[in-house]
mmCIF file of C-alpha atoms and ligand atoms in Angstrom:
data_model
loop_
_atom_site.group_PDB
_atom_site.id
_atom_site.type_symbol
_atom_site.label_atom_id
_atom_site.label_comp_id
_atom_site.label_asym_id
_atom_site.label_seq_id
_atom_site.Cartn_x
_atom_site.Cartn_y
_atom_site.Cartn_z
ATOM 1 C CA MET A 1 0.000 0.000 0.000
ATOM 2 C CA ARG A 2 1.531 3.329 -1.042
ATOM 3 C CA LEU A 3 0.372 6.554 0.618
ATOM 4 C CA SER A 4 1.151 10.171 0.158
ATOM 5 C CA GLY A 5 0.173 13.360 1.918
ATOM 6 C CA LEU A 6 -3.521 13.716 2.419
ATOM 7 C CA SER A 7 -4.456 10.308 1.089
ATOM 8 C CA ILE A 8 -3.756 9.151 4.648
ATOM 9 C CA PHE A 9 -7.009 10.825 5.609
ATOM 10 C CA ALA A 10 -8.979 8.892 3.065
ATOM 11 C CA LEU A 11 -7.360 5.712 4.198
ATOM 12 C CA LEU A 12 -8.094 6.324 7.842
ATOM 13 C CA LEU A 13 -11.720 6.943 7.038
ATOM 14 C CA VAL A 14 -12.109 3.514 5.523
ATOM 15 C CA ALA A 15 -9.607 1.565 7.594
ATOM 16 C CA ALA A 16 -11.278 -0.510 10.232
ATOM 17 C CA PRO A 17 -9.338 -0.083 13.467
ATOM 18 C CA ALA A 18 -6.597 -2.664 13.086
ATOM 19 C CA ALA A 19 -6.529 -5.307 15.754
ATOM 20 C CA LEU A 20 -3.687 -4.329 18.062
ATOM 21 C CA ALA A 21 -0.988 -6.556 16.725
ATOM 22 C CA GLN A 22 2.051 -7.465 18.739
ATOM 23 C CA VAL A 23 4.476 -4.560 18.726
ATOM 24 C CA LYS A 24 7.591 -5.268 16.653
ATOM 25 C CA SER A 25 10.963 -3.635 16.371
ATOM 26 C CA GLY A 26 11.600 -1.046 13.658
ATOM 27 C CA SER A 27 14.234 -3.368 12.208
ATOM 28 C CA ASP A 28 11.538 -5.838 11.215
ATOM 29 C CA PHE A 29 10.276 -3.256 8.728
ATOM 30 C CA LEU A 30 13.643 -2.750 7.027
ATOM 31 C CA SER A 31 14.601 -4.487 3.815
ATOM 32 C CA PRO A 32 16.377 -7.781 4.584
ATOM 33 C CA GLU A 33 19.624 -6.314 3.234
ATOM 34 C CA MET A 34 19.441 -3.254 5.514
ATOM 35 C CA HIS A 35 18.568 -5.458 8.457
ATOM 36 C CA ARG A 36 21.691 -7.560 7.807
ATOM 37 C CA GLN A 37 23.780 -4.406 7.461
ATOM 38 C CA GLN A 38 22.465 -3.098 10.782
ATOM 39 C CA ASP A 39 23.434 -6.297 12.582
ATOM 40 C CA ASP A 40 26.936 -6.391 11.103
ATOM 41 C CA GLU A 41 29.311 -4.263 13.185
ATOM 42 C CA ALA A 42 31.688 -3.949 10.249
ATOM 43 C CA ARG A 43 29.013 -2.533 7.918
ATOM 44 C CA ASN A 44 26.781 -0.500 10.252
ATOM 45 C CA PRO A 45 28.226 3.031 10.299
ATOM 46 C CA GLY A 46 26.555 3.645 13.689
ATOM 47 C CA PHE A 47 29.373 1.661 15.251
ATOM 48 C CA LEU A 48 31.796 4.456 14.391
ATOM 49 C CA TRP A 49 29.854 6.543 16.924
ATOM 50 C CA THR A 50 29.956 3.842 19.593
ATOM 51 C CA LEU A 51 33.711 3.552 19.080
ATOM 52 C CA GLN A 52 34.092 7.288 19.607
ATOM 53 C CA GLY A 53 31.875 7.006 22.670
ATOM 54 C CA GLU A 54 33.989 4.199 24.054
ATOM 55 C CA GLU A 55 37.133 6.255 23.528
ATOM 56 C CA LEU A 56 35.605 9.270 25.255
ATOM 57 C CA PHE A 57 34.384 7.053 28.093
ATOM 58 C CA SER A 58 37.933 6.151 29.044
ATOM 59 C CA ARG A 59 39.430 9.628 28.568
ATOM 60 C CA ARG A 60 39.997 12.041 31.454
ATOM 61 C CA SER A 61 38.395 15.430 30.961
ATOM 62 C CA GLY A 62 40.771 18.051 32.347
ATOM 63 C CA ASP A 63 40.964 17.397 36.103
ATOM 64 C CA ALA A 64 37.810 15.349 36.035
ATOM 65 C CA PRO A 65 37.903 11.578 36.401
ATOM 66 C CA ALA A 66 37.074 9.573 33.276
ATOM 67 C CA CYS A 67 33.705 7.849 33.155
ATOM 68 C CA LEU A 68 35.739 4.643 33.259
ATOM 69 C CA SER A 69 37.314 5.483 36.597
ATOM 70 C CA CYS A 70 33.899 5.167 38.291
ATOM 71 C CA HIS A 71 32.416 2.663 35.837
ATOM 72 C CA ALA A 72 35.151 0.051 35.574
ATOM 73 C CA GLU A 73 34.514 -2.967 33.332
ATOM 74 C CA PRO A 74 31.586 -1.227 31.593
ATOM 75 C CA LYS A 75 30.853 -4.318 29.474
ATOM 76 C CA GLN A 76 29.708 -5.930 32.714
ATOM 77 C CA SER A 77 28.942 -3.014 35.028
ATOM 78 C CA LEU A 78 26.765 -1.115 32.532
ATOM 79 C CA ARG A 79 25.378 -4.111 30.656
ATOM 80 C CA GLY A 80 21.629 -3.858 30.958
ATOM 81 C CA ALA A 81 21.649 -0.266 32.236
ATOM 82 C CA ALA A 82 19.932 1.058 29.094
ATOM 83 C CA THR A 83 17.024 -1.387 29.472
ATOM 84 C CA HIS A 84 15.680 0.644 32.432
ATOM 85 C CA TYR A 85 15.534 4.053 30.758
ATOM 86 C CA PRO A 86 13.694 6.374 30.851
ATOM 87 C CA MET A 87 13.396 6.095 34.649
ATOM 88 C CA VAL A 88 12.423 8.408 37.454
ATOM 89 C CA ASP A 89 15.496 9.788 39.194
ATOM 90 C CA ALA A 90 15.107 8.985 42.886
ATOM 91 C CA ALA A 91 16.758 12.222 44.047
ATOM 92 C CA SER A 92 14.945 14.759 41.854
ATOM 93 C CA GLY A 93 11.735 12.881 41.014
ATOM 94 C CA LYS A 94 12.329 13.829 37.377
ATOM 95 C CA LEU A 95 12.110 11.474 34.450
ATOM 96 C CA LEU A 96 15.567 10.852 32.971
ATOM 97 C CA ASN A 97 16.404 9.103 29.746
ATOM 98 C CA LEU A 98 19.848 7.668 29.085
ATOM 99 C CA GLU A 99 21.062 10.977 27.669
ATOM 100 C CA GLY A 100 19.825 12.729 30.808
ATOM 101 C CA ARG A 101 21.569 10.262 33.105
ATOM 102 C CA ILE A 102 24.862 10.674 31.252
ATOM 103 C CA GLU A 103 24.552 14.464 31.377
ATOM 104 C CA GLN A 104 23.888 14.170 35.121
ATOM 105 C CA CYS A 105 27.139 12.256 35.614
ATOM 106 C CA ARG A 106 28.872 14.791 33.402
ATOM 107 C CA SER A 107 27.797 17.812 35.419
ATOM 108 C CA GLU A 108 27.441 16.394 38.945
ATOM 109 C CA ARG A 109 30.239 13.827 39.044
ATOM 110 C CA GLN A 110 32.727 15.072 36.495
ATOM 111 C CA LYS A 111 31.826 18.699 37.340
ATOM 112 C CA GLN A 112 32.072 19.623 33.681
ATOM 113 C CA PRO A 113 29.688 21.626 31.489
ATOM 114 C CA ALA A 114 26.938 19.440 29.972
ATOM 115 C CA PHE A 115 27.690 18.135 26.477
ATOM 116 C CA GLY A 116 24.298 19.195 25.102
ATOM 117 C CA TYR A 117 21.689 17.173 23.215
ATOM 118 C CA GLU A 118 22.805 15.983 19.740
ATOM 119 C CA SER A 119 26.429 16.909 20.413
ATOM 120 C CA PRO A 120 28.801 14.295 18.958
ATOM 121 C CA GLU A 121 30.027 13.565 22.503
ATOM 122 C CA LEU A 122 26.591 12.837 23.980
ATOM 123 C CA LEU A 123 25.478 10.863 20.913
ATOM 124 C CA GLY A 124 28.675 8.806 21.034
ATOM 125 C CA LEU A 125 28.425 8.091 24.762
ATOM 126 C CA THR A 126 24.707 7.314 24.589
ATOM 127 C CA ALA A 127 25.176 5.015 21.587
ATOM 128 C CA TYR A 128 28.076 3.320 23.373
ATOM 129 C CA VAL A 129 26.227 2.784 26.676
ATOM 130 C CA ALA A 130 23.088 1.640 24.810
ATOM 131 C CA SER A 131 25.155 -0.764 22.686
ATOM 132 C CA LEU A 132 26.322 -2.479 25.888
ATOM 133 C CA SER A 133 22.706 -3.671 26.227
ATOM 134 C CA ARG A 134 22.317 -4.944 22.650
ATOM 135 C CA GLY A 135 20.141 -8.030 22.664
ATOM 136 C CA LEU A 136 18.764 -7.380 26.145
ATOM 137 C CA ARG A 137 15.073 -6.720 26.565
ATOM 138 C CA LEU A 138 13.622 -3.350 27.500
ATOM 139 C CA ALA A 139 12.295 -3.435 31.048
ATOM 140 C CA VAL A 140 11.266 0.076 32.107
ATOM 141 C CA ALA A 141 9.402 0.661 35.358
ATOM 142 C CA THR A 142 5.836 1.804 34.752
ATOM 143 C CA GLU A 143 4.340 1.793 38.237
ATOM 144 C CA GLY A 144 4.779 4.068 41.234
ATOM 145 C CA ALA A 145 6.617 7.306 40.481
ATOM 146 C CA ALA A 146 6.756 6.404 36.785
ATOM 147 C CA LYS A 147 3.009 6.097 36.405
ATOM 148 C CA PRO A 148 2.044 9.760 35.926
ATOM 149 C CA TYR A 149 4.786 10.133 33.297
ATOM 150 C CA LEU A 150 3.585 7.001 31.535
ATOM 151 C CA GLU A 151 0.042 8.330 31.460
ATOM 152 C CA ALA A 152 1.171 11.682 30.089
ATOM 153 C CA GLY A 153 3.139 9.852 27.389
ATOM 154 C CA LYS A 154 0.156 7.689 26.486
ATOM 155 C CA ALA A 155 -2.118 10.731 26.256
ATOM 156 C CA PHE A 156 0.394 12.430 23.949
ATOM 157 C CA TYR A 157 0.588 9.286 21.805
ATOM 158 C CA GLU A 158 -3.166 9.141 21.397
ATOM 159 C CA ARG A 159 -3.846 12.858 20.912
ATOM 160 C CA ARG A 160 -4.535 14.140 17.412
ATOM 161 C CA GLN A 161 -2.149 16.929 16.568
ATOM 162 C CA GLY A 162 -0.868 19.304 13.946
ATOM 163 C CA GLN A 163 -2.405 20.592 10.761
ATOM 164 C CA LEU A 164 -2.880 17.010 9.605
ATOM 165 C CA ASN A 165 -4.714 16.286 12.866
ATOM 166 C CA LEU A 166 -3.165 12.854 13.243
ATOM 167 C CA SER A 167 -2.148 11.033 16.402
ATOM 168 C CA CYS A 168 0.940 8.859 16.694
ATOM 169 C CA ALA A 169 -1.420 5.902 17.096
ATOM 170 C CA GLN A 170 -3.166 6.546 13.792
ATOM 171 C CA CYS A 171 0.076 5.860 11.966
ATOM 172 C CA HIS A 172 1.968 3.560 14.318
ATOM 173 C CA ASP A 173 -0.976 1.336 15.291
ATOM 174 C CA ASP A 174 -3.574 1.696 12.544
ATOM 175 C CA LEU A 175 -1.327 2.002 9.476
ATOM 176 C CA VAL A 176 1.504 -0.350 10.383
ATOM 177 C CA GLY A 177 2.873 -1.926 7.218
ATOM 178 C CA ALA A 178 1.599 0.841 4.909
ATOM 179 C CA ARG A 179 4.130 2.677 2.728
ATOM 180 C CA LEU A 180 4.670 6.378 3.275
ATOM 181 C CA ARG A 181 7.253 8.378 1.316
ATOM 182 C CA GLY A 182 9.465 5.364 0.744
ATOM 183 C CA ASP A 183 9.227 4.074 4.322
ATOM 184 C CA THR A 184 7.197 1.212 5.715
ATOM 185 C CA ILE A 185 5.328 2.459 8.777
ATOM 186 C CA SER A 186 6.486 0.532 11.848
ATOM 187 C CA HIS A 187 5.154 0.385 15.396
ATOM 188 C CA GLY A 188 7.253 3.474 16.183
ATOM 189 C CA VAL A 189 9.389 2.193 19.030
ATOM 190 C CA GLY A 190 12.793 3.480 20.064
ATOM 191 C CA THR A 191 14.802 0.276 20.528
ATOM 192 C CA GLY A 192 17.231 1.198 17.720
ATOM 193 C CA TYR A 193 18.154 4.669 19.033
ATOM 194 C CA PRO A 194 20.524 6.441 18.870
ATOM 195 C CA ALA A 195 20.400 5.287 15.244
ATOM 196 C CA TYR A 196 22.321 5.966 12.066
ATOM 197 C CA ARG A 197 19.852 7.366 9.588
ATOM 198 C CA LEU A 198 20.817 7.643 5.917
ATOM 199 C CA GLU A 199 18.734 10.819 5.626
ATOM 200 C CA TRP A 200 20.775 12.391 8.460
ATOM 201 C CA ASN A 201 24.042 11.067 7.160
ATOM 202 C CA GLY A 202 24.877 10.358 10.775
ATOM 203 C CA VAL A 203 23.653 9.198 14.144
ATOM 204 C CA GLY A 204 20.751 10.952 15.863
ATOM 205 C CA SER A 205 18.788 10.556 19.063
ATOM 206 C CA LEU A 206 15.250 9.247 19.461
ATOM 207 C CA HIS A 207 14.129 12.824 20.129
ATOM 208 C CA ARG A 208 15.458 13.852 16.727
ATOM 209 C CA ARG A 209 13.273 11.147 15.184
ATOM 210 C CA LEU A 210 10.280 12.308 17.248
ATOM 211 C CA ARG A 211 10.834 15.868 16.042
ATOM 212 C CA ALA A 212 10.733 14.549 12.458
ATOM 213 C CA CYS A 213 7.372 12.849 13.117
ATOM 214 C CA SER A 214 5.992 16.012 14.777
ATOM 215 C CA LEU A 215 7.059 18.023 11.737
ATOM 216 C CA GLY A 216 5.531 15.398 9.461
ATOM 217 C CA VAL A 217 2.053 16.177 10.804
ATOM 218 C CA ARG A 218 2.849 19.926 11.081
ATOM 219 C CA ALA A 219 2.586 19.807 14.882
ATOM 220 C CA THR A 220 4.704 21.512 17.554
ATOM 221 C CA GLN A 221 8.273 20.246 17.576
ATOM 222 C CA PHE A 222 9.342 20.087 21.198
ATOM 223 C CA ASP A 223 12.928 20.754 22.218
ATOM 224 C CA TYR A 224 15.382 17.920 22.599
ATOM 225 C CA GLY A 225 14.958 16.533 26.098
ATOM 226 C CA ALA A 226 11.600 18.313 26.595
ATOM 227 C CA PRO A 227 9.311 16.782 29.249
ATOM 228 C CA GLU A 228 6.711 16.003 26.565
ATOM 229 C CA TYR A 229 9.137 13.856 24.553
ATOM 230 C CA LEU A 230 10.560 12.250 27.710
ATOM 231 C CA ALA A 231 7.089 11.102 28.754
ATOM 232 C CA LEU A 232 6.436 9.920 25.205
ATOM 233 C CA GLU A 233 9.756 8.038 25.254
ATOM 234 C CA LEU A 234 8.657 6.230 28.417
ATOM 235 C CA TYR A 235 5.368 5.244 26.831
ATOM 236 C CA LEU A 236 7.134 3.999 23.685
ATOM 237 C CA ALA A 237 9.500 1.984 25.895
ATOM 238 C CA ALA A 238 6.549 0.513 27.802
ATOM 239 C CA ARG A 239 4.893 -0.467 24.498
ATOM 240 C CA ALA A 240 8.182 -2.072 23.495
ATOM 241 C CA LYS A 241 8.632 -3.947 26.761
ATOM 242 C CA GLY A 242 10.286 -7.273 26.031
ATOM 243 C CA LEU A 243 11.821 -6.137 22.720
ATOM 244 C CA ALA A 244 15.596 -6.206 22.487
ATOM 245 C CA ILE A 245 17.752 -3.096 22.375
ATOM 246 C CA GLU A 246 19.361 -2.762 18.945
ATOM 247 C CA ALA A 247 21.236 0.518 19.198
ATOM 248 C CA PRO A 248 22.898 1.682 17.093
ATOM 249 C CA GLY A 249 20.085 0.961 14.640
ATOM 250 C CA LEU A 250 20.298 1.629 10.927
ATOM 251 C CA ARG A 251 17.416 3.473 9.294
ATOM 252 C CA ARG A 252 16.510 5.088 5.979
HETATM 253 C C1 HEC B 1 1.736 10.355 9.207
HETATM 254 C C2 HEC B 1 2.137 9.169 9.887
HETATM 255 C C3 HEC B 1 2.984 9.337 11.148
HETATM 256 C C4 HEC B 1 2.627 9.944 12.322
HETATM 257 C C5 HEC B 1 1.335 10.658 12.654
HETATM 258 C C6 HEC B 1 3.739 9.737 13.227
HETATM 259 N N1 HEC B 1 4.730 9.033 12.606
HETATM 260 FE FE1 HEC B 1 6.370 8.239 13.505
HETATM 261 N N2 HEC B 1 7.010 7.568 11.721
HETATM 262 C C7 HEC B 1 6.325 7.642 10.537
HETATM 263 C C8 HEC B 1 7.134 7.062 9.477
HETATM 264 C C9 HEC B 1 6.748 6.947 8.022
HETATM 265 C C10 HEC B 1 8.331 6.632 10.080
HETATM 266 C C11 HEC B 1 9.533 5.954 9.420
HETATM 267 C C12 HEC B 1 9.232 4.482 9.244
HETATM 268 C C13 HEC B 1 9.071 3.788 10.554
HETATM 269 O O1 HEC B 1 10.060 3.371 11.168
HETATM 270 O O2 HEC B 1 7.923 3.675 11.051
HETATM 271 C C14 HEC B 1 8.209 6.934 11.498
HETATM 272 C C15 HEC B 1 9.166 6.618 12.435
HETATM 273 C C16 HEC B 1 8.987 6.728 13.811
HETATM 274 C C17 HEC B 1 9.891 6.205 14.795
HETATM 275 C C18 HEC B 1 11.202 5.488 14.528
HETATM 276 C C19 HEC B 1 11.022 3.984 14.478
HETATM 277 C C20 HEC B 1 12.306 3.274 14.126
HETATM 278 O O3 HEC B 1 12.436 2.102 14.501
HETATM 279 O O4 HEC B 1 13.186 3.875 13.507
HETATM 280 C C21 HEC B 1 9.354 6.501 16.007
HETATM 281 C C22 HEC B 1 9.966 6.163 17.364
HETATM 282 C C23 HEC B 1 8.130 7.224 15.777
HETATM 283 N N3 HEC B 1 7.930 7.329 14.424
HETATM 284 C C24 HEC B 1 7.303 7.697 16.747
HETATM 285 C C25 HEC B 1 6.220 8.549 16.506
HETATM 286 C C26 HEC B 1 5.484 9.225 17.532
HETATM 287 C C27 HEC B 1 5.758 9.092 19.018
HETATM 288 C C28 HEC B 1 4.518 9.956 16.917
HETATM 289 C C29 HEC B 1 3.532 10.931 17.525
HETATM 290 C C30 HEC B 1 4.142 12.126 18.085
HETATM 291 C C31 HEC B 1 4.627 9.692 15.485
HETATM 292 N N4 HEC B 1 5.697 8.854 15.279
HETATM 293 C C32 HEC B 1 3.771 10.183 14.528
HETATM 294 C C33 HEC B 1 5.061 8.139 10.363
HETATM 295 C C34 HEC B 1 4.315 8.782 11.329
HETATM 296 C C1 HEC B 2 32.816 10.225 40.107
HETATM 297 C C2 HEC B 2 32.205 8.983 39.671
HETATM 298 C C3 HEC B 2 31.456 8.984 38.359
HETATM 299 C C4 HEC B 2 31.843 9.479 37.149
HETATM 300 C C5 HEC B 2 33.105 10.236 36.794
HETATM 301 C C6 HEC B 2 30.803 9.128 36.204
HETATM 302 N N1 HEC B 2 29.801 8.437 36.827
HETATM 303 FE FE1 HEC B 2 28.186 7.607 35.964
HETATM 304 N N2 HEC B 2 27.445 7.092 37.762
HETATM 305 C C7 HEC B 2 28.125 7.216 38.966
HETATM 306 C C8 HEC B 2 27.275 6.729 40.042
HETATM 307 C C9 HEC B 2 27.638 6.710 41.516
HETATM 308 C C10 HEC B 2 26.078 6.302 39.443
HETATM 309 C C11 HEC B 2 24.845 5.712 40.117
HETATM 310 C C12 HEC B 2 23.855 6.809 40.250
HETATM 311 C C13 HEC B 2 22.555 6.321 40.802
HETATM 312 O O1 HEC B 2 22.201 5.158 40.560
HETATM 313 O O2 HEC B 2 21.872 7.121 41.444
HETATM 314 C C14 HEC B 2 26.232 6.536 38.021
HETATM 315 C C15 HEC B 2 25.275 6.185 37.069
HETATM 316 C C16 HEC B 2 25.513 6.159 35.697
HETATM 317 C C17 HEC B 2 24.647 5.538 34.725
HETATM 318 C C18 HEC B 2 23.330 4.820 35.010
HETATM 319 C C19 HEC B 2 23.603 3.388 35.368
HETATM 320 C C20 HEC B 2 22.331 2.638 35.649
HETATM 321 O O3 HEC B 2 22.428 1.409 35.860
HETATM 322 O O4 HEC B 2 21.240 3.217 35.672
HETATM 323 C C21 HEC B 2 25.226 5.728 33.494
HETATM 324 C C22 HEC B 2 24.690 5.247 32.155
HETATM 325 C C23 HEC B 2 26.444 6.470 33.712
HETATM 326 N N3 HEC B 2 26.580 6.697 35.059
HETATM 327 C C24 HEC B 2 27.309 6.874 32.719
HETATM 328 C C25 HEC B 2 28.406 7.711 32.945
HETATM 329 C C26 HEC B 2 29.163 8.330 31.873
HETATM 330 C C27 HEC B 2 28.911 8.150 30.377
HETATM 331 C C28 HEC B 2 30.145 9.076 32.482
HETATM 332 C C29 HEC B 2 31.173 9.980 31.828
HETATM 333 C C30 HEC B 2 30.629 11.080 31.032
HETATM 334 C C31 HEC B 2 29.991 8.890 33.920
HETATM 335 N N4 HEC B 2 28.914 8.079 34.160
HETATM 336 C C32 HEC B 2 30.829 9.442 34.859
HETATM 337 C C33 HEC B 2 29.394 7.715 39.125
HETATM 338 C C34 HEC B 2 30.155 8.337 38.141
#
């Protein structure tokens, strides 16, 4: 099925609400060749970012201790860490994604200025730490302190927005498998992020991808790290519970 622009409307009018199929990873909607390329460390360019992240992880930053000096043996000590993000930070009560946690260590423990969202440093470190959980299943907390954030994320996901007046769910639940501008619409989960996207010619965060979807329906693009996208990220992670982390993913 090939869709363009406003024909989505027509389609949604006639489409019976699809039975909620089991949520699948974005990789399952790639061509077989791209899927193989993603899984091959030698051919997935995203691994250049994880290598840079790994290098930065072990480097001292001025007087500050290296990440490695507190996180020795990261392949063991941080394996699985990414599966719990976003999570509510016990001290501040705020929702933190992996980027936020790394920035917290950067400013509070290394006492250095934050790297900033989408900086090569933060993308590299996030891709590196996420890659240490490749193959492990997402397992975010959704009860207790996380619950209000989860509900806000769900409400965002279901709300119609933008000039096209479309919700995330209308594409990523109801139109899964349909073709849109050369892509196959997936369930819209974040297990491959940070991901190398051909269109970006580089690695980008999940929030960069969310901004692209917001723009696609001519809705407000929230800032990187905005509370709205953090809550949405938690909801996407809850939908993807049990799916394996695949960062760095490879996308069109
Ligand atoms: C008009 C349809 C449409 C709407 C509405 C839409 N998206 Fe997307 N989205 C796409 C397309 C097309 C892609 C690229 C193909 C794919 O992976 O699904 C995409 C990709 C994504 C991805 C990346 C998946 C991956 O594995 O790379 C995520 C995450 C995502 N969308 C989340 C959202 C969220 C959250 C919203 C609501 C704010 C939203 N999208 C709204 C069409 C849409
Ligand atoms: C001075 C010691 C120190 C330094 C330097 C440090 N961290 Fe941390 N980091 C910690 C401690 C302690 C925690 C546990 C915080 C908590 O759980 O409340 C932590 C938590 C984390 C976590 C979350 C682990 C989890 O299981 O949730 C990540 C990821 C992380 N650090 C990455 C980094 C990165 C990347 C750097 C370098 C930019 C860094 N840290 C620098 C001490 C440090």
